[in-house]
Short mmCIF file of N, CA, C and O in Angstrom, two decimals:
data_model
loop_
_atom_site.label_atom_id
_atom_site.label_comp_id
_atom_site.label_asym_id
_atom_site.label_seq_id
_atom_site.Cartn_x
_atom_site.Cartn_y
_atom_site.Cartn_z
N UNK A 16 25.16 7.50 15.98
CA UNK A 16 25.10 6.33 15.12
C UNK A 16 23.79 5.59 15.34
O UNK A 16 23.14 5.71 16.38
N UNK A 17 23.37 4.71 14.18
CA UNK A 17 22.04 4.42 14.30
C UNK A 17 22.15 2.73 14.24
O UNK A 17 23.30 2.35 14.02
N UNK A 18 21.46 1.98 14.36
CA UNK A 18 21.36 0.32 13.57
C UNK A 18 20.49 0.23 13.35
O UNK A 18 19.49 0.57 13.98
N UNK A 19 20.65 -0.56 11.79
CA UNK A 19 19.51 -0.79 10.97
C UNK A 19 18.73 -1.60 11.29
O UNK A 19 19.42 -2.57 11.61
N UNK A 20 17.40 -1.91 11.45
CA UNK A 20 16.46 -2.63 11.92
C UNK A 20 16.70 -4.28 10.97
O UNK A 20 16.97 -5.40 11.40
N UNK A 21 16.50 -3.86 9.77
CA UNK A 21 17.23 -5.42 9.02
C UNK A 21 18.06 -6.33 9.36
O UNK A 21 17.91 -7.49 9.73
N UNK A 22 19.69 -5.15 9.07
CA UNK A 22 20.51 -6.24 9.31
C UNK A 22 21.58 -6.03 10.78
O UNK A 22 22.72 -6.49 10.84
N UNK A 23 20.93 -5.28 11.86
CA UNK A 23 21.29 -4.80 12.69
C UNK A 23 22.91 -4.75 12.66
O UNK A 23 23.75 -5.26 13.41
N UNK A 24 23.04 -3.96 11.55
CA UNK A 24 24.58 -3.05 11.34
C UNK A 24 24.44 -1.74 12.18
O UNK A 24 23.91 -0.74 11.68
N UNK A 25 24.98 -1.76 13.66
CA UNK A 25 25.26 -0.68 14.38
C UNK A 25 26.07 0.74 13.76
O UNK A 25 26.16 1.88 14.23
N UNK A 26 26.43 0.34 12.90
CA UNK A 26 27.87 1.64 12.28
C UNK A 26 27.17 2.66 11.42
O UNK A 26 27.66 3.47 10.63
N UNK A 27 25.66 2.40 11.80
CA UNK A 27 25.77 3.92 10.34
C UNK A 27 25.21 5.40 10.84
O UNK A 27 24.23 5.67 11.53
N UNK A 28 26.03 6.08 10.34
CA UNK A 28 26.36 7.66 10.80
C UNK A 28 25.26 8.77 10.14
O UNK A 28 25.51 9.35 9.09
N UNK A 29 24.55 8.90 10.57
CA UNK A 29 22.81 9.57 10.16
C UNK A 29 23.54 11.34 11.06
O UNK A 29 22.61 12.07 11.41
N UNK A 30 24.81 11.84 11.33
CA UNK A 30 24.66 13.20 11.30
C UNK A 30 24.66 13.85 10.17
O UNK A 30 24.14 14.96 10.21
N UNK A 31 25.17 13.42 8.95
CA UNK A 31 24.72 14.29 8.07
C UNK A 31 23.09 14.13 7.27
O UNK A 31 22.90 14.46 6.10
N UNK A 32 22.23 13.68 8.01
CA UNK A 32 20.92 13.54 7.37
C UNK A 32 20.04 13.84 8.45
O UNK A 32 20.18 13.40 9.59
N UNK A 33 18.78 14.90 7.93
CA UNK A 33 17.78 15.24 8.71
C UNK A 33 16.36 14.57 8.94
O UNK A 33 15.92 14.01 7.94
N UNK A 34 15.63 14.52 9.97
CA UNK A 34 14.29 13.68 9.77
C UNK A 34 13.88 13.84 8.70
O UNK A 34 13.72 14.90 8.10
N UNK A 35 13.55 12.19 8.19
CA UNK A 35 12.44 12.46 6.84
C UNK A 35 13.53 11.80 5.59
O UNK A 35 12.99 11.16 4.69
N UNK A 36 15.04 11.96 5.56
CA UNK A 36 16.01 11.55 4.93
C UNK A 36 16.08 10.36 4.18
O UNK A 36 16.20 9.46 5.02
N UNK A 37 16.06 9.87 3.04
CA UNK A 37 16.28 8.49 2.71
C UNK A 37 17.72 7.76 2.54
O UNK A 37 18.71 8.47 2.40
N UNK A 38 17.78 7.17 2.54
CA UNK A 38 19.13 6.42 2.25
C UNK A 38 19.45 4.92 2.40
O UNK A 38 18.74 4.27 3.17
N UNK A 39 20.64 4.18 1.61
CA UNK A 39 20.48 2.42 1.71
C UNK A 39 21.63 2.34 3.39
O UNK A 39 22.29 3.19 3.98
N UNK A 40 21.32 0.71 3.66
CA UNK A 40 21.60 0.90 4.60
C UNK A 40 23.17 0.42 4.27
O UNK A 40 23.17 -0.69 3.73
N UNK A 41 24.17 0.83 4.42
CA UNK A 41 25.85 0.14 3.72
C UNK A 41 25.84 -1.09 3.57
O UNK A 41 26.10 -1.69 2.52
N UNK A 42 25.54 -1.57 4.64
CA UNK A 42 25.87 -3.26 5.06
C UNK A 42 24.70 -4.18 3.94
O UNK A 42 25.10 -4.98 3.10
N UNK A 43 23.87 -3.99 4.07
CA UNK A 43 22.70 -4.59 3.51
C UNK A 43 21.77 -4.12 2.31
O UNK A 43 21.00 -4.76 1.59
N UNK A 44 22.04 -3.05 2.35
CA UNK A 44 21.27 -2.43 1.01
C UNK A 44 20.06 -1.80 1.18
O UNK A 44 19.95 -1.03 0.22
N UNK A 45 18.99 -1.69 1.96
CA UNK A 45 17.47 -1.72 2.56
C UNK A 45 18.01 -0.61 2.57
O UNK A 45 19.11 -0.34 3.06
N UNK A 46 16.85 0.53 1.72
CA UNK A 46 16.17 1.57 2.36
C UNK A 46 15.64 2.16 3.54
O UNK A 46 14.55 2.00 4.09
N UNK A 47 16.93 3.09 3.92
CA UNK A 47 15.94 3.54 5.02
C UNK A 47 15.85 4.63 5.74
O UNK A 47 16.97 4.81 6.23
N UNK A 48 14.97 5.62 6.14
CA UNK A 48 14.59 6.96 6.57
C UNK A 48 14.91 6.87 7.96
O UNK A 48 14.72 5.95 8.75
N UNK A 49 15.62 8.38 8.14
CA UNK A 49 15.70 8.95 9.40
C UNK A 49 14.32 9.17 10.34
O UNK A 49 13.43 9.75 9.72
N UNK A 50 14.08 8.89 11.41
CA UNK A 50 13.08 9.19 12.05
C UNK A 50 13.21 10.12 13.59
O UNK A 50 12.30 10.38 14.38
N UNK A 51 14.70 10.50 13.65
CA UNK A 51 15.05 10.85 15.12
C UNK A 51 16.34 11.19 15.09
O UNK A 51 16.81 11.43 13.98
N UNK A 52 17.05 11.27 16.07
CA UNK A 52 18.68 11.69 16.26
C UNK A 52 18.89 10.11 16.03
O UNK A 52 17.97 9.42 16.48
N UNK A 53 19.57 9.67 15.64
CA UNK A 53 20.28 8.46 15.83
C UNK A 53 19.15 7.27 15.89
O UNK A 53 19.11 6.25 16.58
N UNK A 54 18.28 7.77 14.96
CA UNK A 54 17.09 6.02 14.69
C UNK A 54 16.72 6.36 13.33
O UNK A 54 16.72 7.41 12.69
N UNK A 55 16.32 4.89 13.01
CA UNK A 55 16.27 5.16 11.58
C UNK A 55 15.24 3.92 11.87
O UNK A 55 15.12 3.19 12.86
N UNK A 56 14.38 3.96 10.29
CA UNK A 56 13.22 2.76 10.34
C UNK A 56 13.28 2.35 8.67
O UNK A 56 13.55 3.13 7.76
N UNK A 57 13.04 1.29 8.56
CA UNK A 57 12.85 0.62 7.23
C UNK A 57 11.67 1.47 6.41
O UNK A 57 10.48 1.48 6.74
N UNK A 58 12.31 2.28 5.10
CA UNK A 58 11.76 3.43 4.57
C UNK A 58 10.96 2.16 3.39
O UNK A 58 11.62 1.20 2.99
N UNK A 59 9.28 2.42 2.92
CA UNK A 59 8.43 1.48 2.57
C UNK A 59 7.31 1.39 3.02
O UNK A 59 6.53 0.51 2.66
N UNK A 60 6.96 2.51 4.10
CA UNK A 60 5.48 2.30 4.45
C UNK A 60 4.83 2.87 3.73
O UNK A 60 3.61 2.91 3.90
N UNK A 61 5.47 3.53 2.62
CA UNK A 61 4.48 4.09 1.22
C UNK A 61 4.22 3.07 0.58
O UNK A 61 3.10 3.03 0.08
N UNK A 62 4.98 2.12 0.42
CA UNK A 62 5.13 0.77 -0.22
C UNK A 62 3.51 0.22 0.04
O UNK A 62 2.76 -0.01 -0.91
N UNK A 63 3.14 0.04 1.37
CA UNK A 63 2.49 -0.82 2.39
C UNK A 63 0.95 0.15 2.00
O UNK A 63 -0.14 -0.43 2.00
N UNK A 64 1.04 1.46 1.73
CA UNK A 64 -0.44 2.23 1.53
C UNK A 64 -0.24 2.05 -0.13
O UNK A 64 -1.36 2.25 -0.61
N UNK A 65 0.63 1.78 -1.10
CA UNK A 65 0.19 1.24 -2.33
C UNK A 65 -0.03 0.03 -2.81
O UNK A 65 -0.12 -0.26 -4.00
N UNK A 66 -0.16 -1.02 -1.47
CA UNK A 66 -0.41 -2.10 -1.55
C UNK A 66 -2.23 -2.19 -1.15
O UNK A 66 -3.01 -3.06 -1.54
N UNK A 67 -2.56 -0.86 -0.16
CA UNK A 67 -3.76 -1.00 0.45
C UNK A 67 -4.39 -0.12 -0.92
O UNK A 67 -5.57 -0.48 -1.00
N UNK A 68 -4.16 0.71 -1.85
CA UNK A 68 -4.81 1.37 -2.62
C UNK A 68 -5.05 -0.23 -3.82
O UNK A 68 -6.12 -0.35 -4.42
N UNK A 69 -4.03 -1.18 -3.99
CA UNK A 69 -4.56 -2.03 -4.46
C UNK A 69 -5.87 -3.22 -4.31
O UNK A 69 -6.36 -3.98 -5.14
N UNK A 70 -6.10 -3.03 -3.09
CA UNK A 70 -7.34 -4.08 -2.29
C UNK A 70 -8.54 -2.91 -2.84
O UNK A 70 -9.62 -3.20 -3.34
N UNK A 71 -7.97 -1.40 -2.57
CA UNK A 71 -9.08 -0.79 -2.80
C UNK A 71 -9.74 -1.36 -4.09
O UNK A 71 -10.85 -1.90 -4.15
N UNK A 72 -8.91 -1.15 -5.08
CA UNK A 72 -9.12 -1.39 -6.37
C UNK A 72 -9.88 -2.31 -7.06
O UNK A 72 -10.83 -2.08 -7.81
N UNK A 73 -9.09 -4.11 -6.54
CA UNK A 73 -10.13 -5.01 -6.08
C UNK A 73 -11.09 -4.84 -6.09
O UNK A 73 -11.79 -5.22 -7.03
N UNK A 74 -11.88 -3.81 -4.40
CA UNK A 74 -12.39 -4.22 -4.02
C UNK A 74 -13.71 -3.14 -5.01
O UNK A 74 -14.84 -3.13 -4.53
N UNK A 75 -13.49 -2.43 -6.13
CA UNK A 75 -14.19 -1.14 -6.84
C UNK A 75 -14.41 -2.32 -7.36
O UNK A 75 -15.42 -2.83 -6.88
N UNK A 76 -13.87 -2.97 -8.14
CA UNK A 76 -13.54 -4.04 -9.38
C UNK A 76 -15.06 -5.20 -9.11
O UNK A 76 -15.66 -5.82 -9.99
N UNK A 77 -15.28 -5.19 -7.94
CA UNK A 77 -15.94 -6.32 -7.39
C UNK A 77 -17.35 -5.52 -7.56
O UNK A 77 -18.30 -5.88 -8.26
N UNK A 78 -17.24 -4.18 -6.63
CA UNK A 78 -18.30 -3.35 -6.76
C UNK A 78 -19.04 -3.27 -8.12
O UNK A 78 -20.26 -3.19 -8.26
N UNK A 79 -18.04 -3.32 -9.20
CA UNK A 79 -18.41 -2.98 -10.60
C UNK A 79 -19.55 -4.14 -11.23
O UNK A 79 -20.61 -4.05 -11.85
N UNK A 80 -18.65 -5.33 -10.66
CA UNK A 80 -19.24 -6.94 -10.78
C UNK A 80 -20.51 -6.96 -10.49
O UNK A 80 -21.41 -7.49 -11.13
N UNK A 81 -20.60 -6.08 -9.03
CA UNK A 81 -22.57 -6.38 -8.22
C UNK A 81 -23.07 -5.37 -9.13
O UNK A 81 -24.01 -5.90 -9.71
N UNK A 82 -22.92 -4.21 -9.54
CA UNK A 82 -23.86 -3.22 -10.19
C UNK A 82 -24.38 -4.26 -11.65
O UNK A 82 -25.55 -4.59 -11.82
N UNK A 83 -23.28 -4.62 -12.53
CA UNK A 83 -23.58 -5.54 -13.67
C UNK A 83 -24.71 -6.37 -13.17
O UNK A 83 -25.79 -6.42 -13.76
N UNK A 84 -24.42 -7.11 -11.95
CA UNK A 84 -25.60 -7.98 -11.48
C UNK A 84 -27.36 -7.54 -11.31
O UNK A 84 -28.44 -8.05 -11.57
N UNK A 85 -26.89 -6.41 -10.77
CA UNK A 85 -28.32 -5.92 -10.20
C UNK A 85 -28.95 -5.37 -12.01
O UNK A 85 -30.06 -5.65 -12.45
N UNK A 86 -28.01 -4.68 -12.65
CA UNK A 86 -28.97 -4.53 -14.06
C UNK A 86 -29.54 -5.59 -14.55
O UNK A 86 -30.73 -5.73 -14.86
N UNK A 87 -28.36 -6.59 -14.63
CA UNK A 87 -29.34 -7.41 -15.17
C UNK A 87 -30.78 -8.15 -14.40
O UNK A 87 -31.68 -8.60 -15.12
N UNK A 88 -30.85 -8.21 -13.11
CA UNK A 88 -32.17 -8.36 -12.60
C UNK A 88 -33.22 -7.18 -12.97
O UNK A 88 -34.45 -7.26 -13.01
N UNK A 89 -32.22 -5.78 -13.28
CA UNK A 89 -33.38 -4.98 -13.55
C UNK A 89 -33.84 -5.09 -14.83
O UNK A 89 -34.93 -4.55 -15.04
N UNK A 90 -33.18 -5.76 -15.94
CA UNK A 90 -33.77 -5.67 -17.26
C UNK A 90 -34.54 -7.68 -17.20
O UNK A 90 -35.35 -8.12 -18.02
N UNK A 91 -34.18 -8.15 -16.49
CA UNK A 91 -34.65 -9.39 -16.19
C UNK A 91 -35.97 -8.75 -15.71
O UNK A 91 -36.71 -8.92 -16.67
N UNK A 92 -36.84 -7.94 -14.51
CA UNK A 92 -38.02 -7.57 -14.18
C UNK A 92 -38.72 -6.88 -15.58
O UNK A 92 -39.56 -7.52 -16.21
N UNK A 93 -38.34 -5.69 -15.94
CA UNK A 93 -38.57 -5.54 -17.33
C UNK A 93 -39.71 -6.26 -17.83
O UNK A 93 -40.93 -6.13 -17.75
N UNK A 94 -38.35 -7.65 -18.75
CA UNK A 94 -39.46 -8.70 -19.77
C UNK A 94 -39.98 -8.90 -18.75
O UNK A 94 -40.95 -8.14 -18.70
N UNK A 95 -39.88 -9.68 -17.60
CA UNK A 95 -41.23 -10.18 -16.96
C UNK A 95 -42.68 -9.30 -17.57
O UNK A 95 -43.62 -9.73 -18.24
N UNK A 96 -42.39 -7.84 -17.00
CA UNK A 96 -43.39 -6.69 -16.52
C UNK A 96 -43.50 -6.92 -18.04
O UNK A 96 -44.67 -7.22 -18.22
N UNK A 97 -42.93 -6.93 -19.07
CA UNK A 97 -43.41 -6.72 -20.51
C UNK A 97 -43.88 -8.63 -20.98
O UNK A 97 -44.67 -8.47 -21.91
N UNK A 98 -43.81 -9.48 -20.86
CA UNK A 98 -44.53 -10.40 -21.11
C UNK A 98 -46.11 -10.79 -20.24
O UNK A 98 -46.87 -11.72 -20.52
N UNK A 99 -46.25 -9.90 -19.28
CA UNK A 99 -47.76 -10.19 -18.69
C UNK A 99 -48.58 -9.07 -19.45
O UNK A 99 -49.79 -8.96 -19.26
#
């Protein structure tokens, strides 16, 4: 028997499930994967790397922002170079 890290319900019976397994937890509802004989962990750390692919995204988004910037200094040098 395992307890859920949430709602520390001691009663739940993980022999019929192998490492890697998903399932809710009875008492509480929370998702959660087998990790061992008799342990289980709050299933969501995929959750937690599609939260970090979102900062990535951001952080392209921002990237996109400085490139816009730097053209326009480069078409800003340009007229200069074309008004002397």
């Amino acid at each position: 028997m395992a307890t859920c890290p949430e709602c520390e319900f001691d009663e739940i019976e993980t022999a019929d499930y192998e490492e890697g397994d998903t399932f809710s937890c009875p008492e509480c509802g929370k998702n959660l994967v087998v990790v061992g004989a008799d342990e289980v962990e709050i299933a969501g750390d995929e959750d937690e790397d599609l939260d970090d692919d979102d900062d990535e995204e951001e952080d392209l988004e921002e990237d996109d922002e400085d490139d816009v910037d730097e053209d326009d200094e480069d078409a800003l040098d340009e007229e200069e170079d074309l008004d002397e």
